[in-house]
Protein backbone atom coordinates (compact mmCIF):
# COMPACT_ATOMS: atom_id res chain seq x y z
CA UNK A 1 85.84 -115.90 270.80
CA UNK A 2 83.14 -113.51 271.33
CA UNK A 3 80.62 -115.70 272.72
CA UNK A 4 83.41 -116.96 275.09
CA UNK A 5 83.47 -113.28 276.21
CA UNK A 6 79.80 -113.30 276.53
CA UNK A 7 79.65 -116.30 278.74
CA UNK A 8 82.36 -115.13 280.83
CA UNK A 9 80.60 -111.89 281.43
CA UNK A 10 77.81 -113.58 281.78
CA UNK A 11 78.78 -115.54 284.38
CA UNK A 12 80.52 -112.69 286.82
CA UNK A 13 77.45 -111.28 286.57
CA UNK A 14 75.39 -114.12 287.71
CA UNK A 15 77.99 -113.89 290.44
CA UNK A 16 77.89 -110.64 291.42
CA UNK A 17 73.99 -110.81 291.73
CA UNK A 18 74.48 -114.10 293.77
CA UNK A 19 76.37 -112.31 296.13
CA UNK A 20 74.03 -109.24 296.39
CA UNK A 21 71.17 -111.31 296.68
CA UNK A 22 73.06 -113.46 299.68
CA UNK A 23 72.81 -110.56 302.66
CA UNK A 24 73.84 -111.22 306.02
CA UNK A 25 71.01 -109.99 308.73
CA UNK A 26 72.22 -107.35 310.78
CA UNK A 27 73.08 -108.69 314.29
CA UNK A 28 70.61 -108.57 317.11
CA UNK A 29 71.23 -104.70 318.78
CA UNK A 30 69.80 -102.25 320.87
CA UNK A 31 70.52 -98.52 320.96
CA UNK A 32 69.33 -95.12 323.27
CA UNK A 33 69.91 -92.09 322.23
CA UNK A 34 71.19 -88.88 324.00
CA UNK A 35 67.59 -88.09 323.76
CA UNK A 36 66.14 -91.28 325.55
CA UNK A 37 64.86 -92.93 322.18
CA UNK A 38 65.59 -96.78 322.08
CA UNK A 39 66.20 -98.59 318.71
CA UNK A 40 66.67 -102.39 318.05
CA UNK A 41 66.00 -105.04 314.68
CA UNK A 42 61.86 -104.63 315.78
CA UNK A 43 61.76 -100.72 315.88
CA UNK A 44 64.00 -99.68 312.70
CA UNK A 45 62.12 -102.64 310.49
CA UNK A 46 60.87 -100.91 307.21
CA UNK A 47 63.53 -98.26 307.48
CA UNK A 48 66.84 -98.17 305.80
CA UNK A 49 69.54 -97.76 308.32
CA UNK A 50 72.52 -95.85 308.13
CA UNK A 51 75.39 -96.62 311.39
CA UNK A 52 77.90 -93.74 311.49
CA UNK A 53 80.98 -95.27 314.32
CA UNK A 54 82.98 -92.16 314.82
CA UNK A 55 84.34 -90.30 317.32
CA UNK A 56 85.07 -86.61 318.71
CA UNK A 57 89.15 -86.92 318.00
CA UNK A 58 88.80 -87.90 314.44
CA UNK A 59 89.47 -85.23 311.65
CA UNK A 60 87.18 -86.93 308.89
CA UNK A 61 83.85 -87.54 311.33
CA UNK A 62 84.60 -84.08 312.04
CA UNK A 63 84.45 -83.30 308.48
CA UNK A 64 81.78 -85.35 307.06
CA UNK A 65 79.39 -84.29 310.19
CA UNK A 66 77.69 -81.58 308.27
CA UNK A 67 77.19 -84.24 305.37
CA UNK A 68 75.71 -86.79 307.60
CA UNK A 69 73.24 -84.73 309.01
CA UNK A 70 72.29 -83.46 305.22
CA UNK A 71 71.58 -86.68 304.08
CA UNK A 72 69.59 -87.83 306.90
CA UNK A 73 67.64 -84.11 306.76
CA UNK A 74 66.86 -85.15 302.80
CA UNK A 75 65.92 -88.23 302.85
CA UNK A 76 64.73 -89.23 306.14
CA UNK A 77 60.86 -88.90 304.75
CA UNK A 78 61.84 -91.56 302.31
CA UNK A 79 62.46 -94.25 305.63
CA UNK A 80 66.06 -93.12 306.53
CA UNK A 81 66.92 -93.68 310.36
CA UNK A 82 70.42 -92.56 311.22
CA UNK A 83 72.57 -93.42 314.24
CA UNK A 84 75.84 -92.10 315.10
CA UNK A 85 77.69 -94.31 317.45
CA UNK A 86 80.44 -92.31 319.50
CA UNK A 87 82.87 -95.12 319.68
CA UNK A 88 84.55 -95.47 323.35
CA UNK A 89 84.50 -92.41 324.85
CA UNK A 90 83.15 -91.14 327.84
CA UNK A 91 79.36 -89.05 327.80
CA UNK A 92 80.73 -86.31 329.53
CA UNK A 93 83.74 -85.85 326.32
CA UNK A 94 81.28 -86.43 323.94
CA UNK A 95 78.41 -83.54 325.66
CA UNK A 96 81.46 -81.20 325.57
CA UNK A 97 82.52 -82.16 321.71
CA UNK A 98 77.90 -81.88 320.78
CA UNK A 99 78.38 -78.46 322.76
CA UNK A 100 81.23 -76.65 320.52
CA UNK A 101 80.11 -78.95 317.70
CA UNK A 102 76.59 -79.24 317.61
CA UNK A 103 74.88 -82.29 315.28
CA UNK A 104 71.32 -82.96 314.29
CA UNK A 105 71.52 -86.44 313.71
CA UNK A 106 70.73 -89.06 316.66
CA UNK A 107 73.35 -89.66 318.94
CA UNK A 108 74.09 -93.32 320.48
CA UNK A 109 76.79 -93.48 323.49
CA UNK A 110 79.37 -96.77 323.57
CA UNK A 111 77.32 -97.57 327.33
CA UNK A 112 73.87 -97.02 325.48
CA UNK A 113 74.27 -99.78 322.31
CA UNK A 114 75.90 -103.20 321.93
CA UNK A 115 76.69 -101.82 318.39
CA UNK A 116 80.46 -100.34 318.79
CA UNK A 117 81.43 -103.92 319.62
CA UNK A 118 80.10 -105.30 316.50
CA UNK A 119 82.18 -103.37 314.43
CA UNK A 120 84.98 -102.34 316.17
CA UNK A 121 87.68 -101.09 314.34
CA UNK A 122 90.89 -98.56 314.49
CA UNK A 123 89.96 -96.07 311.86
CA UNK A 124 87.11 -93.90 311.75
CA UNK A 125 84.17 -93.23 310.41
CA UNK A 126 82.39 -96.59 309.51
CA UNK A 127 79.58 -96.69 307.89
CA UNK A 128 77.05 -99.69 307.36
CA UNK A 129 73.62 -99.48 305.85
CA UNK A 130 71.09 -101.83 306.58
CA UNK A 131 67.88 -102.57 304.51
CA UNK A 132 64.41 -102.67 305.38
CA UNK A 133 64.22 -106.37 305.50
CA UNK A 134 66.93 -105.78 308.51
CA UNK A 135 70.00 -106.90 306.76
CA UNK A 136 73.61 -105.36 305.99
CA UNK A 137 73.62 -104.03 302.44
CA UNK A 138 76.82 -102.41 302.74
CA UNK A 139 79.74 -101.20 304.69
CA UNK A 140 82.39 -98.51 304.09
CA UNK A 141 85.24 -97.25 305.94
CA UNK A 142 86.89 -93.83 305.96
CA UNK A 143 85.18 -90.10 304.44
CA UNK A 144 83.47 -91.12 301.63
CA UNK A 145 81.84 -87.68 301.15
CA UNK A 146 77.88 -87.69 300.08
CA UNK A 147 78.14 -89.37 296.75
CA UNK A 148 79.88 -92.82 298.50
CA UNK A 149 77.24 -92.05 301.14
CA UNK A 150 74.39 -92.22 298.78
CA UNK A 151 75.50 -95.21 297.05
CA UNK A 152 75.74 -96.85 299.73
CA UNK A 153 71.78 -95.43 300.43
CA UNK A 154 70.96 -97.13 297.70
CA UNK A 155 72.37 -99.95 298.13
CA UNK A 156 70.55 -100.49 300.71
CA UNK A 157 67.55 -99.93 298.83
CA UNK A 158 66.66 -96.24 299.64
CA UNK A 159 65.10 -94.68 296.14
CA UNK A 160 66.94 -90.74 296.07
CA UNK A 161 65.10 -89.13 293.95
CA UNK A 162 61.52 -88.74 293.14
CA UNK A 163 62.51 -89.66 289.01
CA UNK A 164 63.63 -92.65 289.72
CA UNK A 165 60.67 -93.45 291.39
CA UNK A 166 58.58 -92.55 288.92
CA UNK A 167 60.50 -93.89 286.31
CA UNK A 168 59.81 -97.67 288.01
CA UNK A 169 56.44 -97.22 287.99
């Protein structure tokens, strides 16, 4: 009976790693910034990715702004890139929402990416994370506050802390 359970363990897990071995490349994009700089697949190679979709009438963007621009402050000199996506909304509401609401964080414009099509959804935020091989390690939807964030991080392959790093070596 025990080795049964073995086996069958076994076997999810096998699974499991299957399917996190078996990523799906991210689709072909192109983003500007508010500040003129222009991202696609060639230019973010090498970096993990982090897409935040929100936008300026939703309560938990609003709330997990702060956090967003945290995590991309800490670990940005360990290859994090992160772009948040105003989803369908006009430049001159979002300027006004950046004024009384300032972020830190790159901002991307629905006109200036191909990305808020990609992912379109009802609820907000979304966040994927996409390796440094260029493919989609992970999506979540809804706050997920900085702990989901930096699982999903590391999903995606981004080491957090310096121990871990040393502890691989």
């Amino acid at each position: 009976m025990n080795s049964r359970r073995f086996l069958l363990l076994l076997c999810l897990f096998g699974l499991y790693a299957l399917a996190e071995s078996k990523r799906e490349p991210a689709p072909r994009f192109h983003a500007r910034t508010t500040n003129g700089e222009q991202f696609d697949n060639a230019t973010t190679k090498g970096k993990v990715v982090l897409l935040e979709f929100w936008t300026t009438w939703c309560p938990y963007c609003r709330a997990e702004q702060d956090t967003i621009d945290a995590v991309e402050h800490d670990f940005s000199d360990k290859g994090l890139l992160v772009l948040a996506i105003d989803v369908a909304e006009s430049k001159k509401q979002v300027r006004k929402y950046l004024e009384e609401h300032p972020r830190k964080t790159r901002i991307v414009l629905t006109e200036d990416t191909n990305l808020a099509a990609m992912f379109a959804a009802t609820a907000y935020p979304i966040y994927v994370a996409i390796d440094r091989e260029g493919n989609v390690a992970g999506e979540r939807r809804g706050a997920i506050g900085r702990g989901g964030l930096e699982q999903l991080l590391e999903k995606a392959g981004l080491q957090l802390n310096d121990e871990a790093a040393d502890q691989a070596q």
